[in-house]
Amino acid sequence: MPGLAEALAILTVAITLVAISSRLGLGAVLGYLLAGILVGPFALRLVPDPDKVLHVAEFGVVLLLFVIGLELRPARLWAMRTTILRVGVSQIIVSAILLTAFASLFTGTLNTAALIGIVLALSSTAFALQLIAERGELSARWGRTAFGILLSQDLAVVPLLAILPLLGAEAGTDGISVLKLLESFAILIGVALGGRYLLRGVLRVAARSNVREILTASALFVVLGASLLLEEAGLSMALGAFLAGVLLADSEFRHQLEAEIEPFKGLLLGLFFLAVGMTLNLSLLVSSPLTLLSIVIGLVAIKFVVLFGLGKVNKLDTRDSIKLGLALSQGGEFAFVLFGVAILSGSISGEDAALFTLAVSLSMATTPLLFFCFDLLSRNAVPAQEEFDDIHDEEPPVIILGFGRFGQIVSRILSARRIPFVALDASHHQVDFVKQYGNDIYYGDGTRLDLLESAGTGSAKVLVLAIDDVEASVQAATIVQQHFPNVTVVARARNRKHAHRLMDVGVTIIQRETVLSAADIAIRTLELLGLSHAEATATAHAFLELDEKRLVHDHPFHHEEDTLKSTAKAAAKELEDMFERDAKELGNDLGRAAG
């Protein structure tokens, strides 16, 4: 492992190349791969033994599978069933068959070619989704189709990771051990059945501690525990992490877990791509340049043709079908993992794995370059984007921060109109209590930027700020106004002071929690004292209108107590004068009516 000076040099190279690569529109993954090549044994040799780094960095892929599992809620899978089952599975099958035939030109056996063909049929989820998001086309129909295909590929990785360790030389000459297979699936089913309740129990205990570090450690404990259990069963750590994510996808901790794991996942995935770059056998560029070039061209061309055809079959126009084909034409990051597992099981030779791993890395570099050429050739053709109409947007349009009495009333009204929402509350007691009555609420601190991002605030239209604590409410409002300017904040204020502090950070739609209920009581009281409902309502509305004007008028100097006292007295006098005028006009009207 590198020392401190070498680690600093590696970080410097990685940060520089990733920043340059992202700036050029080539994506962060390519930057990490280039950085790994530069610091690896074929260049600067800062890391003489990259295999040790790769062994640690593979935990990034484990965390990626966990996060993917968290996203696969049953409702989401059902909404995307057509794209996943029809388009996604068709892409995998057709691409795998064609790529198997293609790979047989470069390998000695059909079994090896079939393994390579299946692995090459997978595209890069991290690479493609980031590229589509940067283009702002995730909501376009072709972007949604691409997401569905990538989702089906991610699901396909799971059985591949389960099967590969049971294949090859290590499984014995008689093939897969039936006893070992039954044992593995028994443990898999046991984890699936027992983990659903056990995992939530562990996280509830951690949440009751009210210590953020404990919840972070518990999240890592859940991932590592499930991963090691399945590794002991002869399966893969990544499969265990994926299963843990799926089991928690519908839990109240989903958004909090995603926010806690995301920093570790991002760093370790970056380290993983860095380590892959270190292990790439660049001598093949010198010894077999034509073979390598042929594999890259064949891989990209075959996948592009398949994806373009599927796009046309599914009624995408020509331009969108081309973009679909370009976005998913590369090999995927799971090729590095699957080829590594296949080498350990004896399913593929090290030489073949090195050749095709390098080809996958080079294919990733072609995607942004092909998109650059496409945009250059079609810069004058800008058709209107067609929104994907088979499913609704994944993230609900409303976020509710704070799920006490105020937030619950808002949520019940939204539910009555069948408007979906995501509710967050920092109190685990509140979450446990509310879920008993069938409400959809997640545990989480609404003052954390990473949690707000995980909950989908960036794609929401309205954020209802119903946090009871004044300081937390103002802090959340500040974060939302700074980082999510396109989201309209509708805020609850405890009192006038709280309302003024919310105004300070840019919130304009504010409702003080006791004003309307007090006005309703006043109306009932006036009616009991003999006023008509119209008179009582007009009186209350006049007060509310004047009080709202005064609230806005007082905002610039709400820190000056003497000024506020004088304006309060002036407002009270104005209200008295207004009621006196109303009484005189009403008396005159009654007198004329009597005459």
Coordinates of C-alpha atoms in Angstrom, one line a residue:
M1 CA 0.0 0.0 0.0
P2 CA 1.3 3.5 -0.7
G3 CA 2.7 5.8 2.0
L4 CA 1.4 9.2 2.9
A5 CA 3.5 11.0 0.3
E6 CA 2.4 8.6 -2.4
A7 CA -1.3 8.9 -1.3
L8 CA -1.1 12.7 -1.6
A9 CA 0.4 12.4 -5.1
I10 CA -2.4 9.9 -6.1
L11 CA -5.1 12.3 -4.8
T12 CA -3.5 15.2 -6.6
V13 CA -3.5 13.2 -9.9
A14 CA -7.0 11.9 -9.4
I15 CA -8.6 15.3 -8.5
T16 CA -6.8 17.0 -11.4
L17 CA -7.8 14.4 -14.1
V18 CA -11.3 13.9 -12.8
A19 CA -11.9 17.7 -12.8
I20 CA -10.5 18.0 -16.4
S21 CA -12.4 15.0 -17.6
S22 CA -15.7 16.3 -16.1
R23 CA -15.0 19.8 -17.5
L24 CA -14.6 18.4 -21.0
G25 CA -17.8 16.5 -20.7
L26 CA -16.1 13.1 -20.6
G27 CA -17.4 12.1 -17.2
A28 CA -15.7 11.4 -13.8
V29 CA -15.3 7.6 -14.5
L30 CA -13.0 8.2 -17.4
G31 CA -11.0 10.7 -15.3
Y32 CA -10.5 8.1 -12.5
L33 CA -9.4 5.4 -15.1
L34 CA -6.9 7.8 -16.6
A35 CA -5.6 8.7 -13.1
G36 CA -5.2 5.0 -12.2
I37 CA -3.3 4.4 -15.4
L38 CA -1.0 7.3 -14.7
V39 CA -0.2 6.3 -11.1
G40 CA -0.1 2.5 -11.8
P41 CA 2.7 0.2 -12.6
F42 CA 2.8 1.1 -16.3
A43 CA 3.5 4.8 -15.7
L44 CA 4.6 6.6 -12.5
R45 CA 4.5 3.4 -10.5
L46 CA 3.3 5.1 -7.3
V47 CA 1.3 1.9 -6.5
P48 CA 3.4 -1.2 -7.4
D49 CA 0.7 -3.6 -6.2
P50 CA -2.7 -2.3 -7.3
D51 CA -4.4 -5.6 -6.6
K52 CA -4.4 -4.8 -2.9
V53 CA -6.0 -1.4 -3.6
L54 CA -8.6 -3.1 -5.8
H55 CA -9.5 -5.6 -3.1
V56 CA -10.4 -2.8 -0.7
A57 CA -12.0 -0.6 -3.4
E58 CA -14.4 -3.4 -4.4
F59 CA -16.4 -2.4 -1.3
G60 CA -17.5 0.6 -3.4
V61 CA -19.4 -1.7 -5.7
V62 CA -20.9 -3.4 -2.7
L63 CA -22.3 -0.1 -1.5
L64 CA -23.5 0.8 -5.1
L65 CA -25.5 -2.4 -5.1
F66 CA -27.0 -1.5 -1.7
V67 CA -28.1 1.9 -3.0
I68 CA -29.5 0.3 -6.1
G69 CA -31.5 -2.0 -3.9
L70 CA -32.8 0.9 -1.9
E71 CA -34.2 2.4 -5.1
L72 CA -36.1 -0.7 -6.1
R73 CA -39.3 -0.3 -4.3
P74 CA -42.1 -2.7 -5.4
A75 CA -44.2 0.2 -6.7
R76 CA -41.4 1.5 -8.8
L77 CA -40.6 -1.9 -10.3
W78 CA -44.3 -2.4 -11.1
A79 CA -44.6 1.0 -12.8
M80 CA -41.6 0.3 -15.0
R81 CA -42.4 -3.4 -15.6
T82 CA -43.0 -2.9 -19.4
T83 CA -39.6 -1.2 -20.0
I84 CA -37.7 -3.6 -17.7
L85 CA -39.3 -6.9 -18.9
R86 CA -39.8 -6.1 -22.6
V87 CA -37.1 -3.6 -23.6
G88 CA -34.5 -4.4 -21.0
V89 CA -34.6 -8.1 -21.1
S90 CA -34.7 -8.0 -24.9
Q91 CA -31.6 -5.9 -25.0
I92 CA -29.7 -8.2 -22.7
I93 CA -30.6 -11.4 -24.6
V94 CA -30.1 -10.0 -28.2
S95 CA -26.9 -8.2 -27.3
A96 CA -25.5 -11.3 -25.4
I97 CA -26.2 -13.6 -28.4
L98 CA -24.5 -11.3 -30.9
L99 CA -21.6 -10.4 -28.6
T100 CA -21.1 -14.1 -27.9
A101 CA -20.7 -14.8 -31.6
F102 CA -18.4 -11.8 -31.8
A103 CA -16.3 -12.8 -28.8
S104 CA -15.8 -16.4 -30.2
L105 CA -13.6 -14.8 -32.9
F106 CA -11.1 -13.9 -30.1
T107 CA -11.4 -16.8 -27.6
G108 CA -10.7 -20.5 -27.7
T109 CA -14.0 -21.9 -26.3
L110 CA -17.7 -21.2 -26.7
N111 CA -18.2 -21.2 -22.9
T112 CA -15.7 -18.4 -22.5
A113 CA -17.2 -16.5 -25.4
A114 CA -20.7 -16.9 -23.9
L115 CA -19.5 -15.5 -20.5
I116 CA -17.8 -12.6 -22.2
G117 CA -20.9 -11.9 -24.4
I118 CA -23.2 -11.8 -21.3
V119 CA -20.8 -9.5 -19.4
L120 CA -20.3 -7.1 -22.4
A121 CA -24.1 -6.9 -22.9
L122 CA -24.2 -4.8 -19.7
S123 CA -23.7 -1.0 -19.9
S124 CA -22.3 1.4 -17.3
T125 CA -25.1 2.6 -15.0
A126 CA -22.9 5.2 -13.3
F127 CA -21.5 6.5 -16.6
A128 CA -24.7 6.5 -18.6
L129 CA -27.0 8.0 -16.0
Q130 CA -24.5 10.8 -15.2
L131 CA -24.2 11.6 -18.9
I132 CA -28.0 11.7 -19.4
A133 CA -28.5 13.8 -16.3
E134 CA -25.8 16.3 -17.5
R135 CA -27.8 16.6 -20.7
G136 CA -31.0 17.3 -18.8
E137 CA -32.8 14.4 -20.5
L138 CA -33.6 12.0 -17.7
S139 CA -37.3 13.0 -17.9
A140 CA -37.4 12.7 -21.7
R141 CA -38.9 9.5 -23.1
W142 CA -35.6 8.1 -24.4
G143 CA -34.0 8.9 -21.0
R144 CA -36.7 7.0 -19.1
T145 CA -36.2 4.1 -21.5
A146 CA -32.5 4.1 -20.9
F147 CA -33.1 4.1 -17.2
G148 CA -35.4 1.1 -17.5
I149 CA -32.8 -0.8 -19.5
L150 CA -30.1 0.0 -17.0
L151 CA -32.3 -1.1 -14.2
S152 CA -32.9 -4.5 -15.9
Q153 CA -29.1 -4.8 -16.4
D154 CA -28.5 -4.1 -12.7
L155 CA -31.0 -6.8 -11.8
A156 CA -29.2 -9.2 -14.2
V157 CA -26.0 -8.6 -12.3
V158 CA -27.5 -10.2 -9.2
P159 CA -28.0 -13.7 -10.6
L160 CA -24.6 -13.4 -12.4
L161 CA -22.9 -12.6 -9.1
A162 CA -24.7 -15.6 -7.5
I163 CA -23.8 -18.1 -10.2
L164 CA -20.2 -17.2 -11.2
P165 CA -18.6 -18.4 -7.9
L166 CA -20.4 -21.7 -8.4
L167 CA -19.0 -22.2 -11.8
G168 CA -15.6 -23.1 -13.3
A169 CA -12.7 -25.1 -12.0
E170 CA -13.4 -24.4 -8.3
A171 CA -16.8 -26.1 -8.6
G172 CA -15.2 -29.4 -9.4
T173 CA -15.0 -31.4 -12.6
D174 CA -18.6 -32.7 -12.1
G175 CA -20.0 -29.2 -12.3
I176 CA -21.9 -27.4 -9.7
S177 CA -22.4 -29.2 -6.4
V178 CA -26.1 -29.7 -5.8
L179 CA -25.6 -29.7 -2.1
K180 CA -23.6 -26.5 -2.2
L181 CA -26.2 -24.9 -4.4
L182 CA -29.0 -25.9 -2.0
E183 CA -27.1 -24.6 0.9
S184 CA -26.4 -21.2 -0.8
F185 CA -30.1 -20.7 -1.7
A186 CA -31.2 -21.8 1.8
I187 CA -29.0 -19.1 3.3
L188 CA -30.3 -16.6 0.7
I189 CA -33.9 -17.3 1.6
G190 CA -33.1 -17.1 5.3
V191 CA -31.5 -13.7 4.9
A192 CA -34.4 -12.5 2.9
L193 CA -37.1 -13.7 5.3
G194 CA -35.3 -12.9 8.6
G195 CA -33.6 -9.7 7.5
R196 CA -36.7 -7.7 6.7
Y197 CA -37.6 -7.5 10.5
L198 CA -34.1 -7.8 11.9
L199 CA -32.6 -5.0 9.9
R200 CA -35.4 -2.6 10.7
G201 CA -35.0 -3.5 14.4
V202 CA -31.3 -2.7 14.3
L203 CA -31.9 0.7 12.7
R204 CA -34.7 1.6 15.2
V205 CA -32.4 1.0 18.1
A206 CA -29.7 3.2 16.4
A207 CA -32.3 5.9 15.7
R208 CA -33.3 6.0 19.4
S209 CA -29.8 6.9 20.4
N210 CA -30.2 10.3 18.6
V211 CA -26.5 10.1 17.7
R212 CA -25.8 10.5 14.0
E213 CA -22.6 8.5 14.0
I214 CA -24.4 5.5 15.5
L215 CA -26.9 5.5 12.7
T216 CA -24.0 5.8 10.1
A217 CA -22.2 2.9 11.8
S218 CA -25.4 0.9 11.9
A219 CA -26.0 1.5 8.1
L220 CA -22.5 0.1 7.4
F221 CA -23.1 -2.8 9.8
V222 CA -26.3 -3.7 7.9
V223 CA -24.4 -3.7 4.5
L224 CA -21.4 -5.6 5.8
G225 CA -23.4 -8.1 7.8
A226 CA -25.6 -9.1 4.8
S227 CA -22.6 -9.1 2.5
L228 CA -20.5 -11.4 4.7
L229 CA -23.4 -13.8 5.3
L230 CA -23.9 -14.4 1.6
E231 CA -20.1 -14.6 1.0
E232 CA -20.0 -17.4 3.6
A233 CA -22.8 -19.0 1.6
G234 CA -20.5 -19.1 -1.4
L235 CA -22.3 -16.2 -3.2
S236 CA -21.0 -12.6 -3.4
M237 CA -20.8 -9.7 -1.0
A238 CA -22.4 -7.4 -3.7
L239 CA -25.5 -9.8 -3.8
G240 CA -25.8 -9.5 0.0
A241 CA -25.7 -5.7 -0.1
F242 CA -28.3 -5.6 -2.9
L243 CA -30.6 -7.9 -0.9
A244 CA -30.2 -5.7 2.2
G245 CA -31.1 -2.6 0.1
V246 CA -34.2 -4.3 -1.3
L247 CA -35.4 -5.4 2.1
L248 CA -35.1 -1.8 3.4
A249 CA -36.5 -0.1 0.2
D250 CA -40.0 0.3 1.8
S251 CA -38.7 1.2 5.3
E252 CA -38.9 4.5 7.0
F253 CA -35.1 4.7 7.0
R254 CA -34.7 4.5 3.2
H255 CA -33.8 8.2 2.6
Q256 CA -31.7 8.4 5.7
L257 CA -29.7 5.3 4.8
E258 CA -29.1 6.6 1.3
A259 CA -27.8 9.9 2.7
E260 CA -25.5 8.1 5.1
I261 CA -24.1 5.7 2.6
E262 CA -23.7 8.1 -0.4
P263 CA -20.4 9.7 0.7
F264 CA -18.8 6.3 1.3
K265 CA -20.2 4.9 -1.9
G266 CA -18.9 7.9 -4.0
L267 CA -15.4 7.8 -2.5
L268 CA -15.0 4.0 -2.7
L269 CA -16.4 3.9 -6.3
G270 CA -13.9 6.5 -7.3
L271 CA -11.2 4.4 -5.6
F272 CA -12.5 1.3 -7.5
F273 CA -12.3 3.0 -10.9
L274 CA -8.9 4.3 -9.9
A275 CA -7.7 0.8 -9.0
V276 CA -9.1 -0.6 -12.2
G277 CA -7.1 1.9 -14.1
M278 CA -4.0 0.8 -12.2
T279 CA -4.6 -2.9 -13.1
L280 CA -5.2 -2.3 -16.8
N281 CA -2.6 -4.2 -18.9
L282 CA -1.5 -1.3 -21.2
S283 CA 1.1 -3.6 -22.8
L284 CA -1.8 -5.0 -24.8
L285 CA -2.0 -1.6 -26.5
V286 CA 1.4 -2.2 -27.9
S287 CA 1.3 -6.0 -28.4
S288 CA -2.3 -6.3 -29.8
P289 CA -3.5 -2.9 -30.9
L290 CA -5.5 -4.1 -33.9
T291 CA -7.2 -6.8 -31.8
L292 CA -8.1 -4.3 -29.1
L293 CA -9.4 -1.8 -31.6
S294 CA -11.5 -4.4 -33.3
I295 CA -13.1 -5.5 -30.0
V296 CA -13.9 -1.9 -29.0
I297 CA -15.4 -1.1 -32.4
G298 CA -17.4 -4.3 -32.5
L299 CA -18.7 -3.9 -28.9
V300 CA -19.9 -0.4 -29.5
A301 CA -21.3 -1.1 -32.9
I302 CA -23.3 -4.2 -31.9
K303 CA -24.8 -2.6 -28.8
F304 CA -25.7 0.6 -30.7
V305 CA -27.5 -1.4 -33.5
V306 CA -29.4 -3.4 -30.9
L307 CA -30.4 -0.4 -28.8
F308 CA -31.3 1.7 -31.9
G309 CA -33.6 -1.1 -33.2
L310 CA -35.3 -1.5 -29.8
G311 CA -35.8 2.2 -29.7
K312 CA -37.6 2.2 -33.0
V313 CA -39.6 -0.9 -32.1
N314 CA -40.8 1.0 -29.0
K315 CA -41.9 4.0 -31.1
L316 CA -39.0 6.4 -30.3
D317 CA -38.2 8.7 -33.2
T318 CA -34.9 8.3 -35.0
R319 CA -33.1 11.1 -33.1
D320 CA -34.0 9.6 -29.7
S321 CA -33.2 6.1 -30.8
I322 CA -29.7 7.2 -31.8
K323 CA -29.3 8.9 -28.4
L324 CA -30.5 5.7 -26.7
G325 CA -28.0 3.6 -28.7
L326 CA -25.1 6.0 -28.0
A327 CA -25.8 6.4 -24.3
L328 CA -25.7 2.6 -23.6
S329 CA -23.2 1.4 -26.2
Q330 CA -20.3 1.1 -23.8
G331 CA -19.3 -1.8 -21.5
G332 CA -20.2 -1.5 -17.9
E333 CA -18.4 -1.1 -14.6
F334 CA -19.7 -4.5 -13.5
A335 CA -17.5 -6.1 -16.1
F336 CA -14.5 -5.4 -13.9
V337 CA -16.2 -7.1 -11.0
L338 CA -17.7 -10.0 -13.0
F339 CA -14.4 -10.7 -14.9
G340 CA -12.6 -10.7 -11.5
V341 CA -15.1 -13.2 -10.0
A342 CA -14.9 -15.3 -13.2
I343 CA -11.1 -15.5 -12.9
L344 CA -11.3 -16.7 -9.3
S345 CA -13.8 -19.4 -10.3
G346 CA -11.7 -20.5 -13.3
S347 CA -14.4 -19.6 -15.8
I348 CA -12.1 -17.3 -17.8
S349 CA -8.3 -17.0 -18.3
G350 CA -6.4 -14.0 -17.0
E351 CA -5.3 -13.1 -20.5
D352 CA -8.8 -13.0 -21.9
A353 CA -10.1 -11.0 -18.9
A354 CA -7.3 -8.5 -19.2
L355 CA -8.0 -8.0 -23.0
F356 CA -11.7 -7.5 -22.6
T357 CA -11.4 -5.4 -19.4
L358 CA -9.2 -3.0 -21.3
A359 CA -11.7 -3.0 -24.2
V360 CA -14.5 -2.1 -21.8
S361 CA -12.5 0.8 -20.4
L362 CA -11.8 2.1 -23.8
S363 CA -15.4 1.8 -24.8
M364 CA -16.4 4.1 -22.0
A365 CA -14.2 6.8 -23.5
T366 CA -16.0 6.5 -26.8
T367 CA -19.5 7.4 -25.4
P368 CA -18.9 11.1 -24.7
L369 CA -16.9 11.5 -27.9
L370 CA -19.7 9.9 -29.9
F371 CA -22.3 12.2 -28.3
F372 CA -20.0 15.2 -29.0
C373 CA -20.0 14.3 -32.7
F374 CA -23.8 13.6 -32.7
D375 CA -24.5 17.1 -31.2
L376 CA -22.1 18.7 -33.6
L377 CA -23.9 17.1 -36.6
S378 CA -27.4 17.8 -35.4
R379 CA -27.0 21.1 -33.7
N380 CA -29.6 22.7 -35.9
A381 CA -32.2 20.0 -35.2
V382 CA -33.8 20.7 -31.8
P383 CA -37.2 18.9 -31.7
A384 CA -39.5 19.4 -28.7
Q385 CA -38.9 16.8 -26.0
E386 CA -41.6 14.2 -25.6
E387 CA -42.2 13.4 -22.0
F388 CA -42.3 9.8 -21.0
D389 CA -46.0 9.0 -20.4
D390 CA -45.9 5.3 -19.3
I391 CA -45.1 6.1 -15.7
H392 CA -45.3 9.1 -13.4
D393 CA -42.2 10.9 -12.2
E394 CA -40.5 8.8 -9.5
E395 CA -40.3 11.5 -6.9
P396 CA -43.5 13.0 -5.6
P397 CA -44.1 16.7 -6.2
V398 CA -44.5 17.6 -2.5
I399 CA -42.0 17.3 0.3
I400 CA -43.2 17.7 3.9
L401 CA -40.6 18.5 6.5
G402 CA -42.0 17.8 10.0
F403 CA -44.9 15.4 10.5
G404 CA -46.5 16.7 13.7
R405 CA -50.1 17.9 13.8
F406 CA -49.6 20.6 11.3
G407 CA -47.8 18.4 8.7
Q408 CA -50.3 15.6 9.2
I409 CA -53.2 17.9 8.3
V410 CA -51.5 19.0 5.1
S411 CA -50.7 15.4 4.2
R412 CA -54.3 14.2 4.8
I413 CA -55.6 16.9 2.5
L414 CA -53.1 16.0 -0.2
S415 CA -54.0 12.3 0.2
A416 CA -57.7 13.2 -0.2
R417 CA -56.8 14.6 -3.6
R418 CA -54.5 11.6 -4.4
I419 CA -51.4 13.8 -4.6
P420 CA -48.2 11.9 -3.6
F421 CA -45.7 13.3 -1.1
V422 CA -42.6 12.4 0.8
A423 CA -42.7 13.2 4.6
L424 CA -39.7 13.5 6.8
D425 CA -39.5 13.7 10.6
A426 CA -36.4 13.7 12.8
S427 CA -38.2 12.0 15.7
H428 CA -38.1 8.2 15.5
H429 CA -41.0 8.2 18.1
Q430 CA -43.1 10.2 15.7
V431 CA -42.2 8.0 12.8
D432 CA -43.1 4.8 14.7
F433 CA -46.4 6.3 15.9
V434 CA -47.6 7.7 12.6
K435 CA -46.8 4.6 10.6
Q436 CA -49.2 2.6 12.9
Y437 CA -52.0 4.5 11.1
G438 CA -50.8 3.8 7.6
N439 CA -49.1 7.1 6.8
D440 CA -46.1 7.1 4.5
I441 CA -43.3 8.8 6.5
Y442 CA -39.5 8.5 6.6
Y443 CA -37.1 9.0 9.4
G444 CA -34.6 11.8 8.7
D445 CA -33.3 15.2 9.7
G446 CA -34.7 17.9 7.3
T447 CA -31.8 20.2 8.0
R448 CA -29.3 18.0 6.2
L449 CA -28.6 18.8 2.6
D450 CA -27.7 15.2 1.6
L451 CA -31.0 13.9 3.1
L452 CA -33.0 16.6 1.2
E453 CA -31.3 15.5 -2.0
S454 CA -32.0 11.9 -1.3
A455 CA -35.7 12.6 -0.7
G456 CA -36.0 14.2 -4.1
T457 CA -36.3 17.8 -3.1
G458 CA -34.5 18.9 -6.3
S459 CA -37.4 17.5 -8.5
A460 CA -40.2 18.5 -6.2
K461 CA -42.5 21.5 -6.9
V462 CA -43.5 22.4 -3.3
L463 CA -41.8 21.9 0.1
V464 CA -44.1 22.3 3.1
L465 CA -42.0 23.4 6.0
A466 CA -43.8 22.2 9.1
I467 CA -41.0 21.7 11.5
D468 CA -42.0 22.6 15.1
D469 CA -38.6 23.7 16.3
V470 CA -37.9 27.3 15.3
E471 CA -34.1 27.0 14.9
A472 CA -34.4 23.8 12.8
S473 CA -37.2 25.3 10.7
V474 CA -35.0 28.4 9.9
Q475 CA -32.0 26.2 9.2
A476 CA -34.0 24.0 6.8
A477 CA -35.5 27.0 5.0
T478 CA -32.0 28.5 4.5
I479 CA -30.7 25.2 3.0
V480 CA -33.7 24.8 0.7
Q481 CA -33.5 28.5 -0.5
Q482 CA -29.8 28.2 -1.2
H483 CA -29.6 24.8 -2.9
F484 CA -33.1 24.2 -4.3
P485 CA -34.2 27.6 -5.7
N486 CA -36.8 26.1 -8.1
V487 CA -38.8 24.6 -5.1
T488 CA -41.5 26.8 -3.7
V489 CA -41.5 26.8 0.1
V490 CA -44.7 27.0 2.0
A491 CA -43.8 27.5 5.7
R492 CA -45.5 27.2 9.0
A493 CA -44.4 29.8 11.6
R494 CA -44.8 29.5 15.3
N495 CA -45.3 33.2 15.8
R496 CA -44.5 36.6 14.3
K497 CA -40.8 36.4 15.2
H498 CA -40.5 33.0 13.5
A499 CA -42.3 34.4 10.4
H500 CA -39.8 37.3 10.2
R501 CA -36.8 35.0 10.4
L502 CA -38.2 32.9 7.6
M503 CA -38.7 36.1 5.6
D504 CA -35.0 36.9 6.2
V505 CA -33.9 33.8 4.3
G506 CA -36.3 34.4 1.4
V507 CA -39.5 32.5 2.3
T508 CA -42.6 34.4 1.1
I509 CA -45.5 32.0 1.7
I510 CA -45.9 31.7 5.5
Q511 CA -48.8 30.7 7.7
R512 CA -48.7 31.4 11.4
E513 CA -50.0 28.3 13.0
T514 CA -52.6 29.8 15.5
V515 CA -53.9 32.7 13.4
L516 CA -56.6 31.0 11.3
S517 CA -57.8 28.8 14.2
A518 CA -58.0 31.9 16.4
A519 CA -59.9 33.7 13.7
D520 CA -62.4 30.8 13.4
I521 CA -63.0 30.9 17.2
A522 CA -63.5 34.7 17.0
I523 CA -66.1 34.2 14.2
R524 CA -68.0 31.6 16.4
T525 CA -67.8 33.9 19.4
L526 CA -69.2 36.9 17.4
E527 CA -72.1 34.8 16.1
L528 CA -73.0 33.7 19.6
L529 CA -73.0 37.3 20.6
G530 CA -75.7 38.1 18.0
L531 CA -73.7 39.0 14.8
S532 CA -74.7 37.4 11.6
H533 CA -72.3 34.9 10.0
A534 CA -71.5 37.4 7.2
E535 CA -70.7 40.2 9.7
A536 CA -68.6 37.9 11.9
T537 CA -66.7 36.6 8.9
A538 CA -66.1 40.1 7.4
T539 CA -64.8 41.3 10.8
A540 CA -62.3 38.4 11.0
H541 CA -61.2 38.8 7.4
A542 CA -60.6 42.5 7.9
F543 CA -58.4 41.8 10.9
L544 CA -56.5 39.1 9.0
E545 CA -55.9 41.3 6.0
L546 CA -54.6 44.2 8.2
D547 CA -52.5 41.9 10.3
E548 CA -50.9 40.4 7.2
K549 CA -50.1 43.8 5.9
R550 CA -48.6 44.7 9.2
L551 CA -46.5 41.5 9.3
V552 CA -44.9 42.4 5.9
H553 CA -44.5 46.1 7.0
D554 CA -42.7 45.2 10.2
H555 CA -40.2 42.8 8.6
P556 CA -37.4 45.2 7.8
F557 CA -37.2 46.3 11.4
H558 CA -38.3 43.3 13.3
H559 CA -35.2 43.4 15.4
E560 CA -36.1 46.9 16.7
E561 CA -38.5 46.4 19.6
D562 CA -39.4 50.1 20.1
T563 CA -40.4 50.5 16.5
L564 CA -42.5 47.3 16.6
K565 CA -44.4 48.6 19.7
S566 CA -45.2 51.9 18.0
T567 CA -46.4 50.2 14.8
A568 CA -48.5 47.8 16.9
K569 CA -50.3 50.7 18.6
A570 CA -50.8 52.4 15.2
A571 CA -52.3 49.2 13.7
A572 CA -54.6 48.7 16.7
K573 CA -55.8 52.3 16.3
E574 CA -56.3 51.8 12.6
L575 CA -58.4 48.7 13.2
E576 CA -60.6 50.5 15.8
D577 CA -61.2 53.4 13.3
M578 CA -62.1 50.9 10.6
F579 CA -64.6 49.1 12.8
E580 CA -66.2 52.5 13.8
R581 CA -66.6 53.5 10.1
D582 CA -68.1 50.1 9.4
A583 CA -70.6 50.5 12.3
K584 CA -71.6 54.0 11.1
E585 CA -72.1 52.8 7.5
L586 CA -74.0 49.8 8.6
G587 CA -76.2 52.0 10.9
N588 CA -76.9 54.4 8.1
D589 CA -77.9 51.5 5.8
L590 CA -80.2 50.1 8.4
G591 CA -81.8 53.5 9.0
R592 CA -82.5 54.1 5.3
A593 CA -83.9 50.6 5.0
A594 CA -86.3 51.3 7.9
G595 CA -87.4 54.7 6.4

